[in-house]
Structure formats: C-alpha cells, structure tokens
Amino acid sequence: MKGPIRLHRWVRVRILGVAGLLTVLFAAIAYRAYGLQIREADHYRLLAQRQHIATVEVPAPRGVIYDATGAELAVSADIDSVYANPHEIDDLVGTAEKLGELCGLDAGELEARLASPRQFVWVKRHVGASEASAVKAAHLPGVYLTPEPRRFYPGRRLAGPVLGFAGIDGRGLDGLELTMDSKLAGKQISAAAVRDASGDLMLPDVGARPRPGAAVTLTLHRYVQNAAERALERAIAENEARAGVVVVIDVNTGDILGLASWPTYDPNRPGNARAEGARNRAVTDVYEIGSVMKVFTIAAALDAGAVAPDTAFDVEGGRMMIGSKQVTDTHHDGVLTVGGILKRSSNVGAVKIARRLGRDKLHDAFLRFGFGKKTGIELPGEETGLVRPAERWGEIGLATHAYGYGLSVTPIQVAAAFAAVANGGTYHPPRIVREVRGDGGKVIYRHEPEGHRILSEQAASEMRPMMASVFDKGKDGGTAQSLVLDGFRAGGKTGTAHKIDPATGRYAKKGLYLSSFVGFAPLEAPRVAVLVVIDEPHGTAHFGGAVAGPVWVEVMTAVVRYLAVPTQKGTEARPSAEPAPVAIDEGAPVEEQVPEALTSDPGGMPDFTGMGVADALELATERGIRVEVEGSGRAIAQFPPPGAAGKAAECRIVFAHESAAPTRSSLEP
Amino acid sequence: MGDEPMNRGVAGLFILAALLTGLGVQHVSHRRDHVRLGYELSSASAELRRVSEENRRLRLEKSVLTDPDRIERLAASLGMVRPSTDQIRVVPGGRP
C-alpha cells in the first residue's frame, strides 16, 4: 500500500497561491455580480427595459356609419402618410427637392421644415397610392411611410350634410360625425412589446386591446336618400333656386328615411362647404313656411271642436280687411267648407277658422305639434324656430299665424308634425340614429322615443279626405291638381310663401318665394310623409304645387316602390290593359263561357300554370297567398297543385322559359 | 474499500451535474419556446391587423360599387328604364 503523496514545499506554496488568487478573483466576480444583480438591479433593469421594451401604439379604428340596410356610409381605412426624421437626413436640400417633386410640395418650405431639431416631422399626410409608391421607391434616407386611418364616404355626396365629416386626426367636425363623435371614436392604447436586436417585435402584450369605435346604424335608407337628393338637385337646377330641403319620414315611427339638403357637399372633400352654404338646412334653417301651416290650424280647430269638416265659411271672394291690412286668396271663392278651405288654400278661410278657434288655443296647438322647440334629433345645430307668445299676436298676428306667417319653423318640425296628423294623431319625435353597437356587437345606445297623442283620432281621420282633396282635378279642384301619384291615393298640402326682402325689410311682392309641398301616402294606411321646400325659385313658376310638387311626386313614387307598398286599384295614371270583354254565346252552357279564373273556387288553390311571374303574383296577392317564385318565364308547375282543397297560405311556383328544361328537383314539391 | 466513498461521491456529483444540466436544458428550451411563441403572437397580431384592414377596404369597395347612383347610371347605360306602376307586383312578405 502506497503512503500519502508528499508534495514539495514550494509546490504547496504555489498551489496555495493560485488557490488564494482564484478565491480573490471569484470574490471579486461575486462582488460585481452582487452589485449588478442585487444592489444596482433596479438601475440596470430600467436601462434594459429602455433598450428592449418598445411602446407600440395600437390604433383603434373609428366606427362605421351604416344606413338602415347595413350599407356603409362612412368607413375608416388606413392609407399612407409620409414623415421624416431630420436627424437621419444628410442631404437636406437634395431630400427636400426630391420629396417636393414626388409629393407636390414646395421644396423651400419643405427644406425649412426638415431643418427642425426634432426627430419627427410630417412631410405629407394621407398620400395617394402612386405617391406612396414613388416615395418608397426613392429610398430617401430618413424618409418613411406610415399607415394612418382616414375617413372615407363611399357615397361621395350622398347624405353629405347629414353625415358631416371627420378631420385629419379622426375627430368629428360636422353632422353625425360630430354629434356621435364620442361613440364613433375608439380608444387607442399603448402596449408594451419586446424589441429584439434586429428591431423586430416579439411578445406583444396581447392582454391589452384597443377599444374600436362603435358602429352607428341610421334610420336613413341610402336608396331613399339618393332618390331625394337627385330629385332635389334637378328641381334646384330647373327652378334656378337658391336652396332646398327634402325630408322623408316614416309616419308611424318618426324614423327619418331620407334627408336631402341643397347646397350639399362631398364629405371626402369638405373644403369650404359651410362657408358656401352647404349645411343640413332641415334642422339649421327656419322658415315662414306659409300655407302648409293651414293643415295644423285646421287640425287644431277640428280637435277642439271649433269646426267640423263641413262647416261653411264665407271667404268673401278671397279678400278680407283686418284693420288696414288686406288678406287675399289666389282664388275668388264665395263660400267654402273647412275641407274646401284646405283644398283651395284660402287664407281668408284659414283666418276665420283661427278666429273661431281662438288665439290661445291655436298657440297651444302649435306648441303641442312641436313648433318652437327642438325635436331632439341627433343632428348638430338644430334650431328651435319661433312661436311668439299668444298675447303678443294681436289681431293681425292671429290672422297671419293661421296661414303660416309670423312664426318660424324648421323643415324637420313640419315633417314630424305632419306625420302625426297623417298617422292618426300620435307625435313621434323624429330620429335618425337607430342604434349604436359597441365592441362585440353590444347595443350601447338605442333611441326609441315614445310617441304621444297630440290630436284626437277623429280629427286626424277627418283631415285625411280633406288633404286628399288637394289633388282633386278640375275648375274647383285643389292646389295640387297638377300632381299625380301613380298607383296611390295620397294627402297633402301646398305652400307658397313670400319672403322678406333683406333690402327693404318687408315682404317682397315678387321674386322672393318659398315653395313647399308636404304629403303622405297611401291615403288609407299612411306609411310615409315627404316634405319638399324650395327656397327662392327664380324660374317661370313659384307656386308650391308647380315647384315643390313634382319633387314630391318623384320622391314619393321612389319611396313607396322601395318600401314595396302595394298599389291601390284604380289609381294608376296609365292603367294596365283591361281584359277583353267576354262574349257570351247564348247557345252554350254559361259555365263553359266564363273564364276559368272567374269560376274557380276562391277558397281552393288557383291554377297559375302558363302565367307569367307578374300575373301569377297579382292573382296570388288577390287571394292572399304567399308565393315562392322559382325561375322565370311561364309557370310550369305549382305546389300545392291547382284546386287543392282548403285555404292554402303558401304556394311554390316553378317558372321556366320554353327553351329551358326545368331541373328535376324544381318539379318536386 | 477506501475508493468506495470516493466513487459514490463522484457518482453523486455526476448525477447532480446531469440533473442541473437537464434542468438547464429544460429552462433554455422553455425560454426558446417562449421567444418563438412571442414572435408568432407578434406576427399573428400583425396578420390580424392586416386582414382587418383588408376587410375594411373590401367593405368600402363594396359600398362604392353598390352605390344606388352608380347602379342607376350603369342600368341606364344598358338601356334599362324604370318600370311603370302597373308593371310592378309586390311580393307579399318581401323586404326592401
């Protein structure tokens, strides 16, 4: 067995020396490690975070504005903006010249901007795709592109003054963009992320999410809006008018289906729109609207029991003196009933009705109809209009109020009040925003104003035939006798008001008119009311029936078609071809001579075979049968079959063209 | 006999070293997965933003293409005219 190894003394000294040295070195390392990891940890942690942790701005897109059918009216999308870091630019002059050329900017002004001591300077925001590509391709040091959200209005001028617009920083500046800004604007967040050595992001803070802007759904239908704007634009051009408004309102809910205003603007390029008079005149402008107000005077008198529809008044040949003032009519009638006064738009008659009603009751009725106060619609700049206190009216004031002078109203007030008369007496405050949905589709705002009765049902129902008589034809016809609403009966009222000449401060005798027409359809079951106001027509015509009336017909026709309101028999301006009379042959049994359609049992399923789609639908509608149409051409099969017993509620009809062979599946029930 | 405790000590050290090495490898592996998932999350977030933006652009384009005014102009250029009232049949239950 070997004994323990004996080291040379010097070797032991050296080993101990090295061990001591290593111990000292490790102690120094441990000390430094302690300093880095524990004593000065917070300081170095902060430095590391500054180097690796990047703060990323996570943008929240502005909410979309939809029409009632879900079509986008205002959308935000990212487009490029050009910015520069002046610290990274060596050739200031060359960069400024090149950028100026690419972006269409003044090189001198750009050079001054790039000389900034800051590290970030906008060069041009929201550049086009070709500009962005050109800047990218130029590879200019210190010049970068970054996506920025921009508001787009795909309908261009469609509903421009209603939608308003958002500024370059995404804040609403006009219209619904302004009133709904707090809901449309999302909440951007700053999220921490780790940036690696190459600058790429990793480990984003996925827990933090921006709050996107809420989606606003309107009651507007873009088809109706488009029809209203086109009709208004045409009328403005034809009549050389200064301005105009069209309001389309659902009489049963107060929903605004269309709201056109002229002059208008494209929110994509608002420019100096407001300065040029482009605003939402339906709420921002007040008018002495004239004879349209007779509807409310007469409705109030009927409601109060002051008159009945057949109460007769001597309208004195259309002239009447009140003190030193003369009230005149367009026509020279002798005696008119209340209905006749509305039909012929007699000012004298309206004054006499108002006198019988009394000043205070007429004043209260106007307030009840919503005049003199805001409707509360979600649009900026709404005016209240003015209904002066009754005690300040005087005899002349009572007279002029009766036919629409001496008080100022907004078009939206008139449309809402008229809708109440049309629907049987219930006032629904107008609304244009149906609902607002936040993140995840949760409804965060829904405006469903309660309707309230402002007119007895009896008075409202008495008003309908009177307003329908405005369309009566002939020598003693109504003031809208030139208007024909093809396929529907309607009620309405014309208005032609003199405006005050700003030069004289008095009502202009000629040249300054406000032409208007308000009406609803269908007469028996009103769905929609349309108000048209044409301001200062300078063409050959100025009467409401001639200037605003045609716009009303065009818009109402488009709306009732769009809403699929069934036409009323016997009201077509161009009636469809009548069926040829059936010649009865006395020698044959009667059953063989009468067309099958007339002899079939109305309770059983009719035979659609051989009919075109239109005829089949008409017959089905008459029988109250819901039809599922398949294909086009002539009906070749139907389920249930013709003559099926019982009162079937539905029927599937297969149509095919003679040349087309129907598929097997389509011929199976 | 005298080498046994030493062998046990060496073996113990070896096991300890292996254990520590294993833990270290596992830790590094977890860190690597962590970083990889971080990059994946980052690119997934970027992809989400891209497709959301693409979706917005497509909806915008759809809205432009279905603009009633545009449709009407196109229809007119194809020789289409509005139907007269007696040519229209309302389908019961139909919605605009």
PDB file of N, CA, C and O in Angstrom, chain A residues 366-419:
ATOM      1  N   PHE A 366    -100.006  74.836 -31.676  1.00  0.00           N
ATOM      2  CA  PHE A 366     -98.704  74.896 -32.364  1.00  0.00           C
ATOM      3  C   PHE A 366     -97.596  74.324 -31.477  1.00  0.00           C
ATOM      4  O   PHE A 366     -96.732  73.593 -31.947  1.00  0.00           O
ATOM      5  N   LEU A 367     -97.664  74.672 -30.185  1.00  0.00           N
ATOM      6  CA  LEU A 367     -96.643  74.131 -29.270  1.00  0.00           C
ATOM      7  C   LEU A 367     -96.784  72.616 -29.147  1.00  0.00           C
ATOM      8  O   LEU A 367     -95.805  71.880 -29.097  1.00  0.00           O
ATOM      9  N   ARG A 368     -98.045  72.167 -29.104  1.00  0.00           N
ATOM     10  CA  ARG A 368     -98.300  70.725 -28.996  1.00  0.00           C
ATOM     11  C   ARG A 368     -97.761  69.985 -30.230  1.00  0.00           C
ATOM     12  O   ARG A 368     -97.277  68.866 -30.139  1.00  0.00           O
ATOM     13  N   PHE A 369     -97.870  70.607 -31.381  1.00  0.00           N
ATOM     14  CA  PHE A 369     -97.361  70.000 -32.618  1.00  0.00           C
ATOM     15  C   PHE A 369     -95.827  70.005 -32.673  1.00  0.00           C
ATOM     16  O   PHE A 369     -95.244  69.465 -33.593  1.00  0.00           O
ATOM     17  N   GLY A 370     -95.210  70.645 -31.709  1.00  0.00           N
ATOM     18  CA  GLY A 370     -93.741  70.589 -31.639  1.00  0.00           C
ATOM     19  C   GLY A 370     -93.036  71.806 -32.194  1.00  0.00           C
ATOM     20  O   GLY A 370     -91.799  71.808 -32.299  1.00  0.00           O
ATOM     21  N   PHE A 371     -93.783  72.846 -32.547  1.00  0.00           N
ATOM     22  CA  PHE A 371     -93.133  74.053 -33.069  1.00  0.00           C
ATOM     23  C   PHE A 371     -92.606  74.895 -31.892  1.00  0.00           C
ATOM     24  O   PHE A 371     -93.161  74.864 -30.800  1.00  0.00           O
ATOM     25  N   GLY A 372     -91.514  75.596 -32.144  1.00  0.00           N
ATOM     26  CA  GLY A 372     -90.941  76.456 -31.107  1.00  0.00           C
ATOM     27  C   GLY A 372     -89.994  75.741 -30.170  1.00  0.00           C
ATOM     28  O   GLY A 372     -89.509  76.320 -29.205  1.00  0.00           O
ATOM     29  N   LYS A 373     -89.727  74.470 -30.422  1.00  0.00           N
ATOM     30  CA  LYS A 373     -88.741  73.751 -29.596  1.00  0.00           C
ATOM     31  C   LYS A 373     -88.045  72.696 -30.457  1.00  0.00           C
ATOM     32  O   LYS A 373     -88.588  72.277 -31.491  1.00  0.00           O
ATOM     33  N   LYS A 374     -86.877  72.288 -30.018  1.00  0.00           N
ATOM     34  CA  LYS A 374     -86.111  71.307 -30.786  1.00  0.00           C
ATOM     35  C   LYS A 374     -86.812  69.957 -30.770  1.00  0.00           C
ATOM     36  O   LYS A 374     -87.440  69.599 -29.774  1.00  0.00           O
ATOM     37  N   THR A 375     -86.672  69.238 -31.868  1.00  0.00           N
ATOM     38  CA  THR A 375     -87.270  67.902 -31.916  1.00  0.00           C
ATOM     39  C   THR A 375     -86.408  66.905 -31.151  1.00  0.00           C
ATOM     40  O   THR A 375     -86.870  65.836 -30.782  1.00  0.00           O
ATOM     41  N   GLY A 376     -85.127  67.229 -30.972  1.00  0.00           N
ATOM     42  CA  GLY A 376     -84.214  66.317 -30.276  1.00  0.00           C
ATOM     43  C   GLY A 376     -83.527  65.343 -31.197  1.00  0.00           C
ATOM     44  O   GLY A 376     -82.840  64.420 -30.736  1.00  0.00           O
ATOM     45  N   ILE A 377     -83.669  65.527 -32.498  1.00  0.00           N
ATOM     46  CA  ILE A 377     -83.000  64.630 -33.446  1.00  0.00           C
ATOM     47  C   ILE A 377     -81.488  64.748 -33.277  1.00  0.00           C
ATOM     48  O   ILE A 377     -80.974  65.811 -32.904  1.00  0.00           O
ATOM     49  N   GLU A 378     -80.782  63.651 -33.571  1.00  0.00           N
ATOM     50  CA  GLU A 378     -79.341  63.578 -33.270  1.00  0.00           C
ATOM     51  C   GLU A 378     -78.509  64.293 -34.329  1.00  0.00           C
ATOM     52  O   GLU A 378     -77.608  63.700 -34.928  1.00  0.00           O
ATOM     53  N   LEU A 379     -78.817  65.528 -34.610  1.00  0.00           N
ATOM     54  CA  LEU A 379     -78.064  66.289 -35.609  1.00  0.00           C
ATOM     55  C   LEU A 379     -77.638  67.620 -35.002  1.00  0.00           C
ATOM     56  O   LEU A 379     -78.397  68.203 -34.212  1.00  0.00           O
ATOM     57  N   PRO A 380     -76.453  68.098 -35.361  1.00  0.00           N
ATOM     58  CA  PRO A 380     -75.972  69.320 -34.721  1.00  0.00           C
ATOM     59  C   PRO A 380     -76.648  70.571 -35.284  1.00  0.00           C
ATOM     60  O   PRO A 380     -77.089  70.589 -36.434  1.00  0.00           O
ATOM     61  N   GLY A 381     -76.690  71.566 -34.474  1.00  0.00           N
ATOM     62  CA  GLY A 381     -77.154  72.884 -34.929  1.00  0.00           C
ATOM     63  C   GLY A 381     -78.647  72.998 -35.107  1.00  0.00           C
ATOM     64  O   GLY A 381     -79.111  73.864 -35.844  1.00  0.00           O
ATOM     65  N   GLU A 382     -79.410  72.137 -34.419  1.00  0.00           N
ATOM     66  CA  GLU A 382     -80.860  72.212 -34.616  1.00  0.00           C
ATOM     67  C   GLU A 382     -81.419  73.499 -34.022  1.00  0.00           C
ATOM     68  O   GLU A 382     -81.113  73.860 -32.881  1.00  0.00           O
ATOM     69  N   GLU A 383     -82.240  74.180 -34.812  1.00  0.00           N
ATOM     70  CA  GLU A 383     -82.880  75.416 -34.371  1.00  0.00           C
ATOM     71  C   GLU A 383     -84.224  75.095 -33.727  1.00  0.00           C
ATOM     72  O   GLU A 383     -84.849  74.074 -34.043  1.00  0.00           O
ATOM     73  N   THR A 384     -84.668  75.992 -32.862  1.00  0.00           N
ATOM     74  CA  THR A 384     -85.970  75.773 -32.207  1.00  0.00           C
ATOM     75  C   THR A 384     -87.110  76.356 -33.034  1.00  0.00           C
ATOM     76  O   THR A 384     -88.256  75.957 -32.879  1.00  0.00           O
ATOM     77  N   GLY A 385     -86.786  77.306 -33.913  1.00  0.00           N
ATOM     78  CA  GLY A 385     -87.862  78.056 -34.552  1.00  0.00           C
ATOM     79  C   GLY A 385     -88.441  79.044 -33.549  1.00  0.00           C
ATOM     80  O   GLY A 385     -87.944  79.168 -32.418  1.00  0.00           O
ATOM     81  N   LEU A 386     -89.491  79.724 -33.943  1.00  0.00           N
ATOM     82  CA  LEU A 386     -90.042  80.743 -33.040  1.00  0.00           C
ATOM     83  C   LEU A 386     -91.565  80.778 -33.126  1.00  0.00           C
ATOM     84  O   LEU A 386     -92.140  80.966 -34.199  1.00  0.00           O
ATOM     85  N   VAL A 387     -92.186  80.536 -31.990  1.00  0.00           N
ATOM     86  CA  VAL A 387     -93.629  80.759 -31.853  1.00  0.00           C
ATOM     87  C   VAL A 387     -93.772  81.802 -30.751  1.00  0.00           C
ATOM     88  O   VAL A 387     -93.512  81.517 -29.586  1.00  0.00           O
ATOM     89  N   ARG A 388     -94.142  83.001 -31.155  1.00  0.00           N
ATOM     90  CA  ARG A 388     -94.205  84.080 -30.165  1.00  0.00           C
ATOM     91  C   ARG A 388     -95.343  83.846 -29.184  1.00  0.00           C
ATOM     92  O   ARG A 388     -96.342  83.180 -29.530  1.00  0.00           O
ATOM     93  N   PRO A 389     -95.254  84.391 -27.971  1.00  0.00           N
ATOM     94  CA  PRO A 389     -96.348  84.222 -27.002  1.00  0.00           C
ATOM     95  C   PRO A 389     -97.660  84.750 -27.590  1.00  0.00           C
ATOM     96  O   PRO A 389     -97.676  85.773 -28.295  1.00  0.00           O
ATOM     97  N   ALA A 390     -98.749  84.065 -27.293  1.00  0.00           N
ATOM     98  CA  ALA A 390    -100.047  84.405 -27.891  1.00  0.00           C
ATOM     99  C   ALA A 390    -100.460  85.841 -27.601  1.00  0.00           C
ATOM    100  O   ALA A 390    -101.063  86.508 -28.448  1.00  0.00           O
ATOM    101  N   GLU A 391    -100.126  86.320 -26.394  1.00  0.00           N
ATOM    102  CA  GLU A 391    -100.566  87.688 -26.036  1.00  0.00           C
ATOM    103  C   GLU A 391     -99.906  88.761 -26.896  1.00  0.00           C
ATOM    104  O   GLU A 391    -100.342  89.906 -26.900  1.00  0.00           O
ATOM    105  N   ARG A 392     -98.853  88.372 -27.632  1.00  0.00           N
ATOM    106  CA  ARG A 392     -98.188  89.355 -28.493  1.00  0.00           C
ATOM    107  C   ARG A 392     -98.629  89.246 -29.948  1.00  0.00           C
ATOM    108  O   ARG A 392     -98.068  89.881 -30.828  1.00  0.00           O
ATOM    109  N   TRP A 393     -99.606  88.367 -30.222  1.00  0.00           N
ATOM    110  CA  TRP A 393    -100.009  88.172 -31.613  1.00  0.00           C
ATOM    111  C   TRP A 393    -100.838  89.345 -32.148  1.00  0.00           C
ATOM    112  O   TRP A 393    -100.634  89.795 -33.253  1.00  0.00           O
ATOM    113  N   GLY A 394    -101.832  89.798 -31.353  1.00  0.00           N
ATOM    114  CA  GLY A 394    -102.755  90.813 -31.848  1.00  0.00           C
ATOM    115  C   GLY A 394    -103.667  90.219 -32.911  1.00  0.00           C
ATOM    116  O   GLY A 394    -103.585  89.022 -33.243  1.00  0.00           O
ATOM    117  N   GLU A 395    -104.527  91.047 -33.451  1.00  0.00           N
ATOM    118  CA  GLU A 395    -105.494  90.585 -34.458  1.00  0.00           C
ATOM    119  C   GLU A 395    -104.797  90.156 -35.741  1.00  0.00           C
ATOM    120  O   GLU A 395    -105.111  89.133 -36.339  1.00  0.00           O
ATOM    121  N   ILE A 396    -103.817  90.965 -36.161  1.00  0.00           N
ATOM    122  CA  ILE A 396    -103.067  90.640 -37.382  1.00  0.00           C
ATOM    123  C   ILE A 396    -102.240  89.370 -37.165  1.00  0.00           C
ATOM    124  O   ILE A 396    -102.169  88.499 -38.027  1.00  0.00           O
ATOM    125  N   GLY A 397    -101.656  89.268 -35.975  1.00  0.00           N
ATOM    126  CA  GLY A 397    -100.819  88.105 -35.671  1.00  0.00           C
ATOM    127  C   GLY A 397    -101.609  86.815 -35.720  1.00  0.00           C
ATOM    128  O   GLY A 397    -101.144  85.813 -36.286  1.00  0.00           O
ATOM    129  N   LEU A 398    -102.824  86.837 -35.147  1.00  0.00           N
ATOM    130  CA  LEU A 398    -103.666  85.643 -35.184  1.00  0.00           C
ATOM    131  C   LEU A 398    -103.940  85.255 -36.637  1.00  0.00           C
ATOM    132  O   LEU A 398    -103.862  84.080 -37.012  1.00  0.00           O
ATOM    133  N   ALA A 399    -104.237  86.263 -37.445  1.00  0.00           N
ATOM    134  CA  ALA A 399    -104.553  86.002 -38.855  1.00  0.00           C
ATOM    135  C   ALA A 399    -103.359  85.401 -39.589  1.00  0.00           C
ATOM    136  O   ALA A 399    -103.483  84.383 -40.283  1.00  0.00           O
ATOM    137  N   THR A 400    -102.208  86.012 -39.439  1.00  0.00           N
ATOM    138  CA  THR A 400    -101.046  85.526 -40.203  1.00  0.00           C
ATOM    139  C   THR A 400    -100.578  84.154 -39.721  1.00  0.00           C
ATOM    140  O   THR A 400    -100.169  83.314 -40.532  1.00  0.00           O
ATOM    141  N   HIS A 401    -100.674  83.912 -38.402  1.00  0.00           N
ATOM    142  CA  HIS A 401    -100.295  82.593 -37.901  1.00  0.00           C
ATOM    143  C   HIS A 401    -101.168  81.511 -38.518  1.00  0.00           C
ATOM    144  O   HIS A 401    -100.706  80.391 -38.758  1.00  0.00           O
ATOM    145  N   ALA A 402    -102.432  81.840 -38.777  1.00  0.00           N
ATOM    146  CA  ALA A 402    -103.363  80.844 -39.317  1.00  0.00           C
ATOM    147  C   ALA A 402    -102.883  80.299 -40.650  1.00  0.00           C
ATOM    148  O   ALA A 402    -103.127  79.136 -40.970  1.00  0.00           O
ATOM    149  N   TYR A 403    -102.244  81.149 -41.456  1.00  0.00           N
ATOM    150  CA  TYR A 403    -101.766  80.637 -42.756  1.00  0.00           C
ATOM    151  C   TYR A 403    -100.234  80.666 -42.877  1.00  0.00           C
ATOM    152  O   TYR A 403     -99.673  80.720 -43.961  1.00  0.00           O
ATOM    153  N   GLY A 404     -99.554  80.604 -41.729  1.00  0.00           N
ATOM    154  CA  GLY A 404     -98.136  80.275 -41.743  1.00  0.00           C
ATOM    155  C   GLY A 404     -97.152  81.416 -41.823  1.00  0.00           C
ATOM    156  O   GLY A 404     -96.001  81.208 -42.215  1.00  0.00           O
ATOM    157  N   TYR A 405     -97.571  82.615 -41.425  1.00  0.00           N
ATOM    158  CA  TYR A 405     -96.631  83.739 -41.323  1.00  0.00           C
ATOM    159  C   TYR A 405     -96.565  84.171 -39.856  1.00  0.00           C
ATOM    160  O   TYR A 405     -97.483  83.923 -39.086  1.00  0.00           O
ATOM    161  N   GLY A 406     -95.484  84.825 -39.497  1.00  0.00           N
ATOM    162  CA  GLY A 406     -95.360  85.342 -38.133  1.00  0.00           C
ATOM    163  C   GLY A 406     -94.758  84.331 -37.180  1.00  0.00           C
ATOM    164  O   GLY A 406     -94.505  84.632 -36.015  1.00  0.00           O
ATOM    165  N   LEU A 407     -94.554  83.100 -37.654  1.00  0.00           N
ATOM    166  CA  LEU A 407     -93.846  82.106 -36.835  1.00  0.00           C
ATOM    167  C   LEU A 407     -92.828  81.424 -37.738  1.00  0.00           C
ATOM    168  O   LEU A 407     -93.015  81.359 -38.956  1.00  0.00           O
ATOM    169  N   SER A 408     -91.739  80.993 -37.160  1.00  0.00           N
ATOM    170  CA  SER A 408     -90.719  80.328 -37.966  1.00  0.00           C
ATOM    171  C   SER A 408     -90.567  78.889 -37.500  1.00  0.00           C
ATOM    172  O   SER A 408     -90.616  78.603 -36.293  1.00  0.00           O
ATOM    173  N   VAL A 409     -90.415  78.027 -38.485  1.00  0.00           N
ATOM    174  CA  VAL A 409     -90.337  76.588 -38.189  1.00  0.00           C
ATOM    175  C   VAL A 409     -89.202  75.970 -39.003  1.00  0.00           C
ATOM    176  O   VAL A 409     -88.792  76.520 -40.026  1.00  0.00           O
ATOM    177  N   THR A 410     -88.711  74.839 -38.525  1.00  0.00           N
ATOM    178  CA  THR A 410     -87.705  74.107 -39.301  1.00  0.00           C
ATOM    179  C   THR A 410     -88.423  73.028 -40.114  1.00  0.00           C
ATOM    180  O   THR A 410     -89.484  72.537 -39.702  1.00  0.00           O
ATOM    181  N   PRO A 411     -87.855  72.628 -41.236  1.00  0.00           N
ATOM    182  CA  PRO A 411     -88.480  71.563 -42.027  1.00  0.00           C
ATOM    183  C   PRO A 411     -88.683  70.274 -41.232  1.00  0.00           C
ATOM    184  O   PRO A 411     -89.691  69.591 -41.400  1.00  0.00           O
ATOM    185  N   ILE A 412     -87.760  69.956 -40.347  1.00  0.00           N
ATOM    186  CA  ILE A 412     -87.900  68.696 -39.592  1.00  0.00           C
ATOM    187  C   ILE A 412     -89.095  68.786 -38.645  1.00  0.00           C
ATOM    188  O   ILE A 412     -89.804  67.804 -38.421  1.00  0.00           O
ATOM    189  N   GLN A 413     -89.354  69.989 -38.096  1.00  0.00           N
ATOM    190  CA  GLN A 413     -90.528  70.163 -37.233  1.00  0.00           C
ATOM    191  C   GLN A 413     -91.811  69.960 -38.027  1.00  0.00           C
ATOM    192  O   GLN A 413     -92.741  69.295 -37.568  1.00  0.00           O
ATOM    193  N   VAL A 414     -91.853  70.541 -39.235  1.00  0.00           N
ATOM    194  CA  VAL A 414     -93.058  70.433 -40.066  1.00  0.00           C
ATOM    195  C   VAL A 414     -93.299  68.972 -40.439  1.00  0.00           C
ATOM    196  O   VAL A 414     -94.430  68.472 -40.355  1.00  0.00           O
ATOM    197  N   ALA A 415     -92.241  68.277 -40.845  1.00  0.00           N
ATOM    198  CA  ALA A 415     -92.388  66.882 -41.265  1.00  0.00           C
ATOM    199  C   ALA A 415     -92.886  66.017 -40.111  1.00  0.00           C
ATOM    200  O   ALA A 415     -93.775  65.179 -40.286  1.00  0.00           O
ATOM    201  N   ALA A 416     -92.326  66.234 -38.909  1.00  0.00           N
ATOM    202  CA  ALA A 416     -92.723  65.414 -37.753  1.00  0.00           C
ATOM    203  C   ALA A 416     -94.173  65.705 -37.362  1.00  0.00           C
ATOM    204  O   ALA A 416     -94.934  64.784 -37.049  1.00  0.00           O
ATOM    205  N   ALA A 417     -94.557  66.983 -37.381  1.00  0.00           N
ATOM    206  CA  ALA A 417     -95.929  67.344 -37.016  1.00  0.00           C
ATOM    207  C   ALA A 417     -96.914  66.817 -38.054  1.00  0.00           C
ATOM    208  O   ALA A 417     -97.988  66.301 -37.716  1.00  0.00           O
ATOM    209  N   PHE A 418     -96.532  66.909 -39.319  1.00  0.00           N
ATOM    210  CA  PHE A 418     -97.409  66.435 -40.384  1.00  0.00           C
ATOM    211  C   PHE A 418     -97.573  64.914 -40.295  1.00  0.00           C
ATOM    212  O   PHE A 418     -98.659  64.374 -40.535  1.00  0.00           O
ATOM    213  N   ALA A 419     -96.490  64.219 -39.948  1.00  0.00           N
ATOM    214  CA  ALA A 419     -96.558  62.762 -39.790  1.00  0.00           C
ATOM    215  C   ALA A 419     -97.586  62.397 -38.722  1.00  0.00           C
ATOM    216  O   ALA A 419     -98.308  61.411 -38.852  1.00  0.00           O
TER     217      ALA A 419
END
